Amino acid sequence: PEKKDLVEEVIERFTNARLLVNGVDADGNPYVEPAHDALVRGWQKLLEWKQDDEENLLLQRRLTPAAVEWNSQQQAKFLWHANPRLDLLKKVLNSENNWLNQVEAEFVRRSIARKSFNTRRNWGVAIAVMLGLGTGLVFSLIGQRDALIGQIKADRQAAEANLELSQELEASLASLRAAKSIKTEWILQLLKPNYELVNKVTVTLRTMVYKTREINQWNGKIVPKIGNNISLNSKGELMLAETNKNGNITLHNLSQNNYVQLEEHKGVIDSGIAFSRDGSLIATADQAGKIRLWNLEGNKITEFFTEFSDKKLGRYSPTLVFSKDGKQLAIVELYFTGSLGFRMIDTISLWDLSGDKPRRKQPSQNFESYKGIGFDANNQLVVAHTDLGGRSSDLHLSEFLSGKKLAVFKRNFEGFESTNLIFSSNGKQLIMFDRLAALDNQYWHENIPAINFTPSGNQIFYKKDSGIIGIANLDGRSLFEFKAQQGRITQIAFSLNGELLASAGTDDTIHLWNLIEKQLIKVPDQRAIQKSNIFGTVSNSINSVFKKEDHLFGSLYVRNSSGKLLFKTDSKKQNPYDAYSLSSDGTLLAALDSDSVHLWDSSGRHLLKFKAYENESIDNNKIMELKFSDDSSLLVIEQCDSIDYSIGDCTPFKYFQLETLDELILRGCNWVRDYLENNPNVEESDRHLCDNVNK
């Protein structure tokens, strides 16, 4: 009513001003219109109103008859639930400037409700269809997977049958088909086959590889024992450099579980290997006196000879030390003089690595009373030595290049072995002979053990013979300790940020520790986990292996916990085995005699015999033990004292790494490759069996 009165007042005023005129149409209905069209065209404000509401006016002209028709028919088909203008009308309905009348407003509400209902119904139908299709797809995939697994089982059984008939070629093709299907069929990558099937296929392929005459030889890796060269690179990854009897070096990235070979050596010396502080460079020295620099990818960067590498000098024992910035390399070379070779001299040289090729910074210096070297906080090489004239046994620290005397520590150091000098970041303290020393008062703290500084330099790390590592204040007060190794610690390495610590010990294990969280970080390499976690008991279903001394003297019988005989070996050995072990999955039995390792499969078939020792020195007073790792990937020979043997505490002597399924496929393919490529009678499905297997 208020708006009606206002409209009538406006019309009256406009009419009195002769801007509007009143009239009646043919049906007798009153109307109002502008007195002249020019008034409309010239009235700018009215034009703006008209333009602003033009869309609404057009919409209203279409909406009104539709709403009236729906109101009279009351049927859903007249609603605007499918009209694209419904969203705009919904905004009008919910706005303050709602120009809809009662019928139009109800029409819009019913249209919105109908659209919502249809949307829910359509989604329900769509979901039902998708579920139906998805279920069908899943069942289809499962069906394909089951069919493929059935084919794999058939191929494996065919391989086993051909092995029994000594038809090695047919057995090879069938076992390779089964193994390749497991490794390459996409559906089995999506829907994994069970472990039992993969295990059986691996056993069959391994049996084929080991039983085939042309390829019946040990091809697993002989894992070298852990040396004393570990490092943490700039990424915090654990690196290990190992030497073998041929003088080659294997560089392991234990965090990534891969390795590269550093070739070209002639008798690498264990002491002649060093990592740079950030772990990005490796320096090596061989018995010919050649120094080589390598990157972590195993690429040789440069090489050079030192002047004191003459073979006539007899025993040659170099020590390599990088500066903290990795731009210098100090080399300490030990050799003997005199006709009887009883006089020992250490020669020190310093090399600049920042140029295109290494450059000696100044002539080498000889030290008959050398005790150690190290780089200070300013990357200056410092040498520790007793009095060169032999007048006292005090320890002198001098800068190598300038000869400047830095400190003298008053004590008898004559009988001490050589040491690394480790300087704190502030240059006020250093560590030598595993003890803390102060440079300002030139005092060596015999009662404060230390092996390195924390990054801040305000605390120290120390170790104990029992395998414990601790952190202490500079006054020696311990803050906390943790058990790092089961035996004596032989080497420790720190990451650049000081958050990670790697330790190696006489128990032949390497551990990686997070010092911030005080937690052990598991490293993929088997040997980097505590021995108690590596070599455990076998599974519950197969847990007893023993010798039966009857007419099959020396044969091995395998029984389960109930005493049921599972299998026995077919060997008629005249002498008993020294040791034996069953893999945790029950697929391999290993036995050790005086010089060889024997392998049998779970049916008792003898697979392989290979040399257990290659020029290693065997202590006849030791008891030899044989064990599989928990995942059956490693076989270890252990040496045990009689006392240790009774409590199961033995020292690993030699490791053998068994071949993976991929490696077995490679060996099998290498044997049948020529046959597949050149024999015209090969089925087309088999001809490309090994195409994507690298030679």
XYZ file of C-alpha atoms in Angstrom:
695
model
C 0.000 0.000 0.000
C 2.815 2.429 0.789
C 4.476 1.808 -2.581
C 1.115 2.148 -4.363
C 0.519 5.572 -2.806
C 4.058 6.599 -3.737
C 3.560 5.494 -7.355
C 0.258 7.346 -7.609
C 1.869 10.494 -6.222
C 4.697 10.307 -8.780
C 2.230 9.769 -11.640
C 0.142 12.697 -10.489
C 3.116 15.053 -10.337
C 4.457 13.948 -13.726
C 0.971 14.331 -15.225
C 0.551 17.848 -13.819
C 3.917 18.707 -15.343
C 2.634 17.360 -18.682
C 5.346 14.750 -18.829
C 2.870 11.878 -18.614
C -0.613 11.476 -20.035
C -3.412 9.213 -18.820
C -5.565 7.037 -21.039
C -7.803 3.952 -21.297
C -7.154 1.004 -23.648
C -9.747 -0.842 -25.719
C -10.607 -3.111 -22.802
C -11.240 -0.161 -20.533
C -8.038 -0.571 -18.526
C -6.285 2.673 -17.523
C -2.674 3.303 -18.554
C 0.007 6.007 -18.275
C 2.588 6.828 -20.961
C 5.105 9.587 -21.732
C 3.644 12.661 -23.360
C 6.211 12.380 -26.183
C 8.933 9.907 -27.242
C 11.488 12.724 -27.119
C 11.020 12.853 -23.370
C 12.168 9.251 -23.094
C 15.097 9.584 -25.486
C 16.332 12.774 -23.843
C 15.893 11.697 -20.216
C 19.321 10.281 -19.409
C 18.474 9.029 -15.942
C 15.453 7.181 -17.250
C 17.606 5.592 -19.948
C 20.059 4.389 -17.287
C 17.220 2.893 -15.274
C 15.877 1.246 -18.395
C 19.270 -0.213 -19.339
C 19.894 -1.490 -15.831
C 16.549 -3.245 -15.651
C 16.221 -4.193 -19.295
C 17.324 -7.793 -18.695
C 14.923 -8.102 -15.795
C 12.125 -6.574 -17.848
C 12.688 -9.044 -20.667
C 12.907 -11.889 -18.183
C 9.734 -10.771 -16.463
C 7.856 -10.614 -19.773
C 8.719 -14.289 -20.342
C 8.359 -15.373 -16.734
C 4.902 -13.959 -16.099
C 2.968 -16.005 -18.715
C 4.947 -19.162 -17.816
C 4.116 -18.721 -14.132
C 0.458 -18.057 -14.909
C 0.233 -21.180 -17.079
C 1.874 -23.365 -14.393
C -0.435 -21.922 -11.747
C -3.458 -22.856 -13.798
C -2.239 -26.351 -14.783
C -0.232 -27.326 -11.658
C 1.962 -29.756 -13.622
C 5.730 -30.189 -13.263
C 6.289 -30.093 -17.005
C 5.481 -26.363 -16.998
C 8.214 -25.550 -14.467
C 11.520 -23.939 -15.468
C 13.785 -26.562 -13.813
C 15.699 -26.948 -17.104
C 15.689 -23.242 -18.020
C 19.186 -21.676 -17.944
C 17.657 -18.461 -16.489
C 16.655 -20.246 -13.287
C 19.946 -19.421 -11.551
C 19.360 -15.691 -12.189
C 15.795 -15.940 -10.910
C 17.082 -17.702 -7.792
C 19.318 -14.694 -7.100
C 16.355 -12.339 -7.614
C 14.211 -14.451 -5.280
C 16.823 -14.254 -2.504
C 17.738 -10.587 -3.018
C 16.366 -7.481 -1.300
C 15.316 -6.068 -4.693
C 12.849 -8.871 -5.333
C 10.495 -7.792 -8.132
C 8.631 -11.136 -8.345
C 4.933 -11.211 -7.552
C 3.418 -13.987 -5.458
C 2.680 -16.370 -8.347
C 6.079 -15.781 -9.951
C 7.902 -16.314 -6.642
C 6.134 -19.644 -6.024
C 6.828 -20.691 -9.612
C 10.542 -20.024 -9.123
C 10.628 -21.928 -5.792
C 8.965 -25.001 -7.330
C 11.340 -24.875 -10.320
C 14.398 -24.764 -8.029
C 13.091 -27.702 -5.978
C 12.429 -29.720 -9.133
C 15.914 -29.038 -10.466
C 17.481 -30.204 -7.179
C 15.413 -33.383 -7.257
C 16.406 -34.142 -10.848
C 20.080 -33.474 -10.066
C 20.063 -35.912 -7.145
C 18.269 -38.505 -9.233
C 20.711 -38.137 -12.126
C 23.706 -38.416 -9.814
C 22.227 -41.513 -8.264
C 21.770 -43.079 -11.666
C 25.285 -42.049 -12.717
C 26.832 -43.451 -9.552
C 24.913 -46.671 -9.958
C 26.117 -46.941 -13.542
C 29.698 -46.170 -12.550
C 29.571 -48.662 -9.713
C 28.202 -51.220 -12.077
C 30.883 -50.489 -14.628
C 33.585 -50.299 -11.916
C 32.551 -53.600 -10.413
C 32.549 -55.113 -13.847
C 35.985 -53.659 -14.545
C 37.367 -54.930 -11.243
C 35.970 -58.394 -11.879
C 37.413 -58.237 -15.375
C 40.862 -57.287 -14.038
C 40.706 -59.983 -11.391
C 39.745 -62.465 -14.069
C 42.688 -61.412 -16.230
C 45.024 -61.604 -13.231
C 43.797 -65.082 -12.299
C 44.243 -66.266 -15.874
C 47.778 -64.855 -15.969
C 48.658 -66.428 -12.625
C 47.303 -69.729 -13.913
C 49.606 -69.442 -16.936
C 52.575 -68.603 -14.680
C 51.861 -71.664 -12.557
C 51.611 -73.815 -15.675
C 54.932 -72.458 -17.002
C 56.623 -73.107 -13.672
C 55.280 -76.656 -13.495
C 56.435 -77.256 -17.061
C 59.889 -75.994 -16.125
C 60.014 -78.325 -13.116
C 58.956 -81.298 -15.262
C 61.595 -80.498 -17.881
C 64.246 -80.184 -15.178
C 63.401 -83.691 -13.974
C 63.827 -84.927 -17.561
C 67.112 -82.975 -17.931
C 65.567 -80.989 -20.794
C 67.412 -77.836 -19.812
C 66.504 -75.646 -22.793
C 62.766 -76.242 -22.411
C 63.082 -75.722 -18.651
C 64.896 -72.436 -19.249
C 62.224 -71.056 -21.578
C 59.349 -72.067 -19.317
C 60.943 -70.683 -16.147
C 61.883 -67.444 -17.931
C 58.316 -67.034 -19.206
C 57.004 -67.358 -15.662
C 59.590 -64.978 -14.198
C 59.205 -62.371 -16.962
C 55.417 -62.372 -16.512
C 55.796 -61.621 -12.809
C 58.249 -58.785 -13.473
C 56.715 -57.122 -16.548
C 52.956 -57.771 -16.797
C 51.250 -54.497 -15.856
C 48.267 -56.153 -14.245
C 50.566 -57.929 -11.776
C 52.146 -54.598 -10.907
C 48.636 -53.323 -10.106
C 47.322 -56.480 -8.428
C 50.409 -58.100 -6.942
C 50.698 -61.900 -6.944
C 51.136 -63.519 -3.563
C 54.588 -64.046 -2.093
C 54.345 -67.829 -2.316
C 53.996 -67.757 -6.114
C 56.878 -65.299 -6.574
C 58.981 -67.436 -4.265
C 58.220 -70.642 -6.174
C 59.032 -69.025 -9.526
C 62.316 -67.698 -8.107
C 63.203 -71.145 -6.753
C 62.476 -72.793 -10.108
C 64.482 -70.223 -12.065
C 67.357 -70.471 -9.590
C 67.282 -74.258 -9.900
C 67.348 -73.970 -13.694
C 70.279 -71.552 -13.615
C 72.281 -73.594 -11.117
C 71.491 -76.996 -12.660
C 72.184 -76.038 -16.278
C 75.644 -77.332 -17.105
C 76.768 -74.387 -19.244
C 75.986 -71.808 -16.573
C 76.427 -73.867 -13.414
C 78.771 -71.596 -11.519
C 78.567 -69.174 -8.633
C 77.628 -65.739 -9.913
C 76.445 -64.084 -6.735
C 78.404 -61.232 -5.240
C 81.064 -61.973 -2.649
C 80.427 -59.083 -0.299
C 83.699 -57.691 1.065
C 83.986 -57.133 4.769
C 83.454 -53.612 5.981
C 86.630 -51.541 5.903
C 87.390 -48.377 7.825
C 86.419 -45.802 5.213
C 82.961 -44.344 5.778
C 81.626 -40.875 5.092
C 78.426 -38.837 4.935
C 78.029 -36.790 1.758
C 76.386 -33.366 1.470
C 72.946 -35.028 1.176
C 73.469 -36.947 4.405
C 73.832 -40.243 2.501
C 76.060 -42.915 4.008
C 79.058 -43.835 1.823
C 81.420 -46.785 2.249
C 84.682 -47.421 0.366
C 85.824 -51.059 0.403
C 88.937 -52.696 -0.996
C 89.349 -56.231 -2.256
C 92.352 -58.482 -2.723
C 92.730 -57.420 -6.377
C 93.353 -53.845 -5.340
C 90.028 -52.496 -6.600
C 87.753 -50.213 -4.625
C 83.977 -50.495 -4.445
C 82.174 -47.308 -3.478
C 78.832 -48.091 -1.830
C 76.014 -45.616 -1.295
C 74.386 -47.480 1.581
C 71.494 -45.018 1.822
C 70.552 -45.574 -1.843
C 71.639 -49.241 -1.815
C 73.819 -48.956 -4.938
C 77.529 -48.979 -5.720
C 80.181 -48.186 -8.345
C 83.624 -49.665 -8.984
C 86.796 -47.550 -8.895
C 89.111 -49.396 -11.271
C 92.767 -49.025 -12.379
C 94.400 -49.670 -9.020
C 97.454 -51.776 -8.289
C 97.187 -52.924 -4.724
C 95.123 -50.269 -2.986
C 96.274 -49.603 0.559
C 93.555 -49.370 3.211
C 95.181 -46.317 4.779
C 95.357 -44.660 1.354
C 91.654 -43.805 1.038
C 90.089 -40.532 2.183
C 86.796 -38.689 1.722
C 86.564 -34.912 1.523
C 84.713 -33.196 4.374
C 81.496 -32.851 2.343
C 81.830 -36.393 1.000
C 81.883 -35.275 -2.648
C 85.478 -36.354 -3.418
C 87.498 -39.496 -2.768
C 91.283 -39.680 -2.826
C 93.016 -43.049 -3.210
C 96.624 -44.195 -3.207
C 97.959 -47.486 -4.540
C 101.191 -49.362 -3.915
C 102.764 -47.812 -7.002
C 102.516 -44.420 -5.326
C 99.846 -43.023 -7.645
C 97.206 -40.721 -6.152
C 93.790 -40.532 -7.813
C 90.794 -38.267 -7.224
C 87.248 -39.520 -7.881
C 83.712 -38.175 -7.695
C 80.803 -40.092 -6.176
C 79.742 -41.418 -9.591
C 83.022 -43.330 -9.810
C 84.532 -41.039 -12.457
C 88.249 -40.344 -12.143
C 88.909 -36.603 -11.991
C 92.707 -36.616 -12.034
C 95.784 -38.595 -11.003
C 99.394 -37.831 -10.114
C 102.538 -39.390 -8.649
C 104.308 -38.260 -5.501
C 108.085 -38.115 -5.524
C 108.440 -40.564 -2.629
C 106.775 -43.570 -4.214
C 109.896 -45.421 -5.360
C 109.284 -49.157 -4.995
C 112.896 -49.610 -3.889
C 112.022 -47.973 -0.607
C 110.217 -51.128 0.479
C 107.109 -50.797 2.593
C 104.941 -47.880 1.508
C 102.109 -46.630 3.719
C 100.448 -43.331 2.751
C 97.870 -41.346 4.732
C 95.584 -38.879 2.911
C 93.804 -35.927 4.549
C 91.561 -33.342 2.843
C 91.318 -29.749 4.034
C 87.922 -28.706 5.380
C 87.044 -26.861 2.163
C 88.191 -29.799 -0.001
C 90.642 -27.639 -1.988
C 93.844 -29.105 -0.514
C 95.131 -32.624 0.028
C 97.858 -33.486 2.525
C 99.775 -36.722 1.949
C 101.889 -38.414 4.599
C 104.114 -41.155 3.159
C 105.878 -43.640 5.386
C 108.981 -45.400 4.142
C 112.116 -47.042 5.527
C 115.781 -46.231 5.025
C 118.977 -48.051 5.806
C 120.270 -51.351 4.514
C 118.308 -53.257 7.142
C 115.225 -51.114 6.742
C 115.015 -50.135 10.386
C 114.855 -46.349 10.175
C 111.385 -44.907 9.540
C 110.784 -41.486 7.979
C 107.492 -39.715 7.297
C 107.363 -37.354 4.333
C 104.590 -34.764 4.139
C 103.474 -33.003 0.981
C 100.625 -30.532 0.435
C 98.740 -30.338 -2.859
C 96.505 -27.598 -4.221
C 93.404 -29.120 -5.868
C 91.690 -25.891 -6.930
C 93.283 -25.686 -10.400
C 93.012 -27.790 -13.530
C 95.496 -30.284 -12.126
C 96.985 -30.857 -8.650
C 99.960 -28.633 -7.777
C 102.472 -29.169 -4.989
C 102.371 -26.049 -2.814
C 106.000 -26.317 -1.677
C 108.740 -28.969 -1.440
C 107.926 -31.947 0.729
C 109.284 -32.124 4.265
C 110.669 -35.110 6.157
C 109.752 -35.759 9.790
C 111.472 -38.514 11.737
C 109.321 -37.695 14.779
C 105.992 -37.131 13.031
C 102.886 -37.549 15.226
C 99.977 -36.248 13.168
C 98.480 -33.663 10.813
C 95.250 -31.731 10.478
C 93.763 -28.585 8.980
C 92.776 -25.762 11.317
C 89.670 -23.565 11.025
C 91.439 -21.433 8.372
C 92.379 -24.484 6.247
C 96.047 -24.181 7.209
C 97.890 -27.506 7.469
C 99.277 -28.106 10.962
C 101.879 -30.778 11.763
C 102.360 -32.405 15.173
C 105.848 -33.744 15.939
C 108.210 -34.244 18.802
C 111.500 -32.350 19.001
C 113.310 -32.961 15.709
C 116.640 -32.944 17.459
C 115.582 -35.614 19.887
C 116.242 -33.340 22.855
C 112.749 -33.805 24.371
C 109.538 -35.746 23.873
C 107.248 -32.685 24.082
C 104.708 -32.322 21.286
C 105.150 -29.362 18.936
C 102.463 -27.948 16.642
C 103.676 -26.008 13.592
C 102.140 -24.562 10.450
C 103.373 -26.634 7.532
C 103.812 -23.839 4.986
C 105.227 -21.079 7.181
C 106.901 -23.191 9.865
C 105.306 -20.966 12.515
C 105.263 -22.533 15.991
C 101.711 -22.695 17.339
C 101.982 -24.591 20.622
C 104.108 -26.942 22.702
C 102.457 -29.545 24.918
C 104.669 -30.573 27.816
C 104.413 -34.317 28.167
C 106.156 -37.454 27.000
C 104.494 -38.199 23.612
C 107.321 -40.335 22.258
C 105.484 -43.664 22.421
C 102.215 -42.382 20.954
C 100.936 -43.579 17.575
C 100.210 -40.946 14.904
C 96.875 -39.147 15.112
C 94.577 -36.808 13.215
C 94.418 -33.244 14.521
C 90.826 -31.990 14.737
C 90.392 -28.266 15.396
C 87.292 -26.581 16.800
C 85.508 -23.970 14.688
C 86.757 -21.140 16.949
C 90.348 -22.411 16.835
C 90.718 -22.494 20.624
C 90.646 -26.258 21.136
C 91.747 -29.329 19.257
C 91.468 -33.087 19.595
C 94.502 -35.342 19.294
C 95.149 -38.901 20.417
C 91.390 -39.118 21.182
C 91.720 -36.510 23.942
C 90.789 -32.829 24.235
C 93.521 -30.195 24.211
C 93.437 -26.417 24.737
C 95.579 -24.191 22.539
C 95.464 -21.098 24.762
C 97.096 -22.728 27.792
C 98.722 -25.514 25.720
C 97.316 -28.260 27.923
C 96.401 -31.794 26.862
C 93.504 -33.152 28.959
C 94.441 -36.775 29.431
C 91.201 -37.492 31.300
C 88.769 -35.947 28.774
C 88.190 -38.410 25.894
C 87.081 -36.849 22.606
C 86.793 -37.854 18.953
C 85.179 -34.766 17.390
C 83.519 -31.438 18.100
C 79.852 -30.634 17.714
C 79.208 -27.993 14.979
C 79.044 -25.213 17.580
C 82.415 -26.229 19.029
C 81.005 -25.986 22.560
C 80.674 -29.740 23.068
C 82.572 -32.885 22.155
C 81.807 -36.427 21.086
C 83.580 -39.290 22.807
C 83.569 -43.080 22.505
C 84.131 -46.055 24.763
C 85.615 -49.470 23.996
C 82.216 -51.041 24.713
C 80.738 -49.414 21.582
C 79.184 -46.417 23.339
C 79.194 -42.889 21.883
C 78.464 -39.871 24.057
C 78.317 -36.072 24.016
C 79.981 -34.042 26.754
C 80.751 -30.457 27.692
C 84.297 -29.187 27.212
C 84.996 -29.925 30.868
C 84.265 -33.610 30.221
C 80.847 -33.783 31.902
C 78.732 -36.264 29.958
C 75.351 -35.064 28.661
C 74.058 -38.330 27.194
C 75.278 -41.645 25.789
C 73.945 -44.287 23.397
C 75.009 -47.763 22.305
C 76.324 -47.363 18.755
C 78.020 -50.733 18.139
C 78.053 -54.202 19.638
C 81.856 -54.220 19.548
C 84.669 -51.695 19.555
C 84.126 -48.595 17.392
C 86.670 -48.311 14.574
C 85.528 -45.181 12.753
C 83.061 -42.318 13.019
C 81.877 -39.850 10.368
C 79.707 -36.749 10.739
C 77.439 -34.917 8.316
C 78.251 -31.300 7.481
C 75.372 -29.960 9.578
C 76.300 -32.171 12.517
C 72.857 -33.786 12.656
C 73.919 -37.251 11.446
C 76.593 -39.594 12.741
C 77.789 -42.826 11.143
C 79.743 -45.407 13.114
C 81.560 -48.596 12.102
C 82.825 -51.253 14.463
C 84.559 -54.558 14.917
C 81.143 -56.254 14.777
C 81.237 -55.591 10.999
C 78.214 -53.297 11.055
C 77.655 -49.655 10.186
C 75.019 -47.586 11.941
C 73.567 -44.212 10.983
C 72.230 -42.034 13.795
C 70.073 -38.911 13.900
C 71.695 -36.935 16.715
C 68.852 -34.422 16.955
C 66.160 -37.043 17.523
C 68.642 -39.512 19.049
C 67.325 -42.289 16.808
C 68.882 -45.014 14.688
C 68.225 -44.588 10.955
C 67.772 -47.858 9.094
C 70.134 -48.188 6.134
C 69.091 -50.438 3.200
C 72.387 -52.340 3.138
C 71.975 -55.543 5.172
C 75.303 -55.164 6.913
C 74.395 -51.731 8.237
C 71.844 -53.169 10.649
C 72.775 -54.729 13.948
C 73.808 -58.347 13.627
C 71.033 -59.470 15.945
C 68.556 -58.051 13.435
C 70.285 -59.507 10.377
C 70.648 -63.130 11.302
C 67.635 -64.510 13.104
C 65.872 -67.827 13.380
C 64.080 -69.508 10.515
C 60.302 -69.550 10.109
C 58.023 -71.484 12.444
C 56.962 -73.959 9.783
C 60.537 -75.006 8.987
C 62.813 -74.574 11.929
C 65.000 -77.631 12.364
C 68.030 -78.756 10.365
C 70.297 -81.561 11.538
C 72.573 -84.353 10.339
C 71.498 -87.979 10.268
C 74.450 -90.323 10.691
C 73.195 -93.560 9.111
C 73.774 -95.249 5.736
C 73.444 -91.789 4.149
C 76.231 -90.475 6.321
C 76.634 -86.724 5.787
C 73.148 -86.150 4.341
C 71.040 -83.369 5.821
C 67.457 -83.865 6.939
C 64.976 -80.982 7.253
C 62.018 -81.395 9.591
C 59.322 -79.052 10.826
C 58.569 -78.320 14.475
C 56.409 -81.455 14.683
C 59.256 -83.654 13.522
C 57.791 -84.316 10.083
C 60.448 -84.902 7.430
C 60.152 -82.179 4.795
C 63.113 -83.134 2.629
C 66.615 -84.538 2.761
C 69.643 -83.890 0.623
C 70.678 -86.356 -2.033
C 74.364 -86.065 -1.150
C 76.195 -89.213 -0.002
C 79.041 -87.334 1.574
C 81.583 -89.420 3.467
C 82.470 -86.670 5.931
C 80.037 -84.555 7.935
C 79.560 -80.886 7.126
C 81.096 -78.230 9.343
C 78.004 -76.013 9.349
C 74.601 -75.735 7.709
C 71.698 -73.291 7.515
C 68.175 -73.110 6.112
C 66.862 -69.898 4.536
C 63.968 -68.250 6.373
C 61.585 -68.925 3.470
C 62.560 -72.599 3.443
C 63.635 -72.594 -0.204
C 67.400 -73.027 0.191
C 69.593 -75.214 2.339
C 73.287 -74.338 2.621
C 76.090 -76.430 4.077
C 79.780 -75.744 4.628
C 82.532 -78.324 4.435
C 86.284 -77.869 4.622
C 86.543 -75.555 1.614
C 83.173 -75.288 -0.183
C 79.597 -74.107 0.222
C 76.797 -76.364 -1.063
C 73.262 -75.266 -1.951
C 70.127 -77.437 -2.225
C 66.577 -76.470 -3.136
C 63.504 -77.364 -1.068
C 63.100 -80.705 -2.856
C 66.584 -81.792 -1.799
C 68.194 -81.328 -5.226
C 71.826 -80.281 -5.094
C 72.072 -76.982 -6.965
C 75.552 -75.658 -6.631
C 78.954 -75.989 -5.051
C 81.376 -73.076 -4.877
C 84.577 -72.153 -3.095
C 84.090 -70.848 0.412
C 87.576 -69.422 0.794
C 89.889 -67.638 -1.624
C 93.340 -67.212 -0.075
C 91.808 -66.253 3.279
C 93.658 -67.303 6.382
C 91.543 -69.754 8.387
C 92.101 -70.155 12.102
C 91.771 -73.884 12.776
C 91.060 -73.150 16.421
C 87.871 -71.328 15.447
C 84.456 -72.877 14.884
C 82.954 -71.964 11.502
C 79.238 -71.136 11.402
C 76.927 -70.608 8.405
C 73.793 -68.421 8.410
C 71.251 -66.865 6.046
C 70.006 -63.322 6.559
C 66.330 -62.924 7.435
C 65.397 -62.017 3.852
C 67.578 -64.852 2.448
C 69.579 -62.378 0.351
C 72.873 -62.934 2.191
C 74.765 -66.018 3.270
C 77.465 -65.421 5.865
C 80.343 -67.531 7.165
C 81.155 -66.686 10.765
C 84.152 -67.460 12.948
C 83.390 -68.314 16.542
C 85.436 -69.062 19.609
C 84.261 -72.137 21.445
C 82.844 -69.933 24.195
C 81.205 -67.518 21.739
C 79.701 -70.417 19.795
C 77.785 -71.653 22.818
C 76.052 -68.283 23.197
C 75.712 -67.552 19.488
C 78.109 -64.583 19.543
C 80.312 -64.949 16.462
C 82.193 -62.609 14.141
C 81.203 -62.456 10.435
C 84.101 -63.712 8.327
C 82.796 -63.616 4.751
C 79.547 -62.676 3.004
C 77.930 -64.096 -0.132
C 75.064 -62.169 -1.716
C 72.534 -64.391 -3.494
C 71.174 -63.380 -6.874
C 67.859 -61.557 -7.127
C 65.065 -62.548 -9.508
C 66.205 -59.852 -11.966
C 69.774 -61.185 -11.907
C 68.565 -64.755 -12.419
C 66.474 -63.614 -15.413
C 69.563 -61.944 -16.866
C 71.668 -65.091 -16.523
C 68.955 -67.254 -18.019
C 68.431 -64.856 -20.935
C 72.137 -64.649 -21.649
C 72.179 -68.428 -22.051
C 69.149 -68.721 -24.390
C 69.510 -65.409 -26.248
C 71.294 -66.797 -29.331
C 68.805 -69.650 -29.567
C 65.844 -67.250 -29.447
C 67.314 -64.922 -32.055
C 68.596 -67.468 -34.586
C 66.543 -70.660 -34.366
C 63.744 -70.565 -37.001
C 61.636 -73.051 -35.017
C 61.225 -70.783 -31.995
C 57.624 -69.766 -31.371
C 57.002 -66.101 -32.082
C 55.742 -65.548 -28.535
C 59.118 -66.718 -27.171
C 61.380 -65.042 -29.717
C 61.155 -61.659 -27.960
C 61.251 -63.104 -24.448
C 64.601 -61.463 -23.624
C 64.448 -58.353 -25.834
C 64.243 -55.910 -22.936
C 66.721 -57.763 -20.715
C 70.127 -56.082 -20.826
C 73.045 -58.292 -21.747
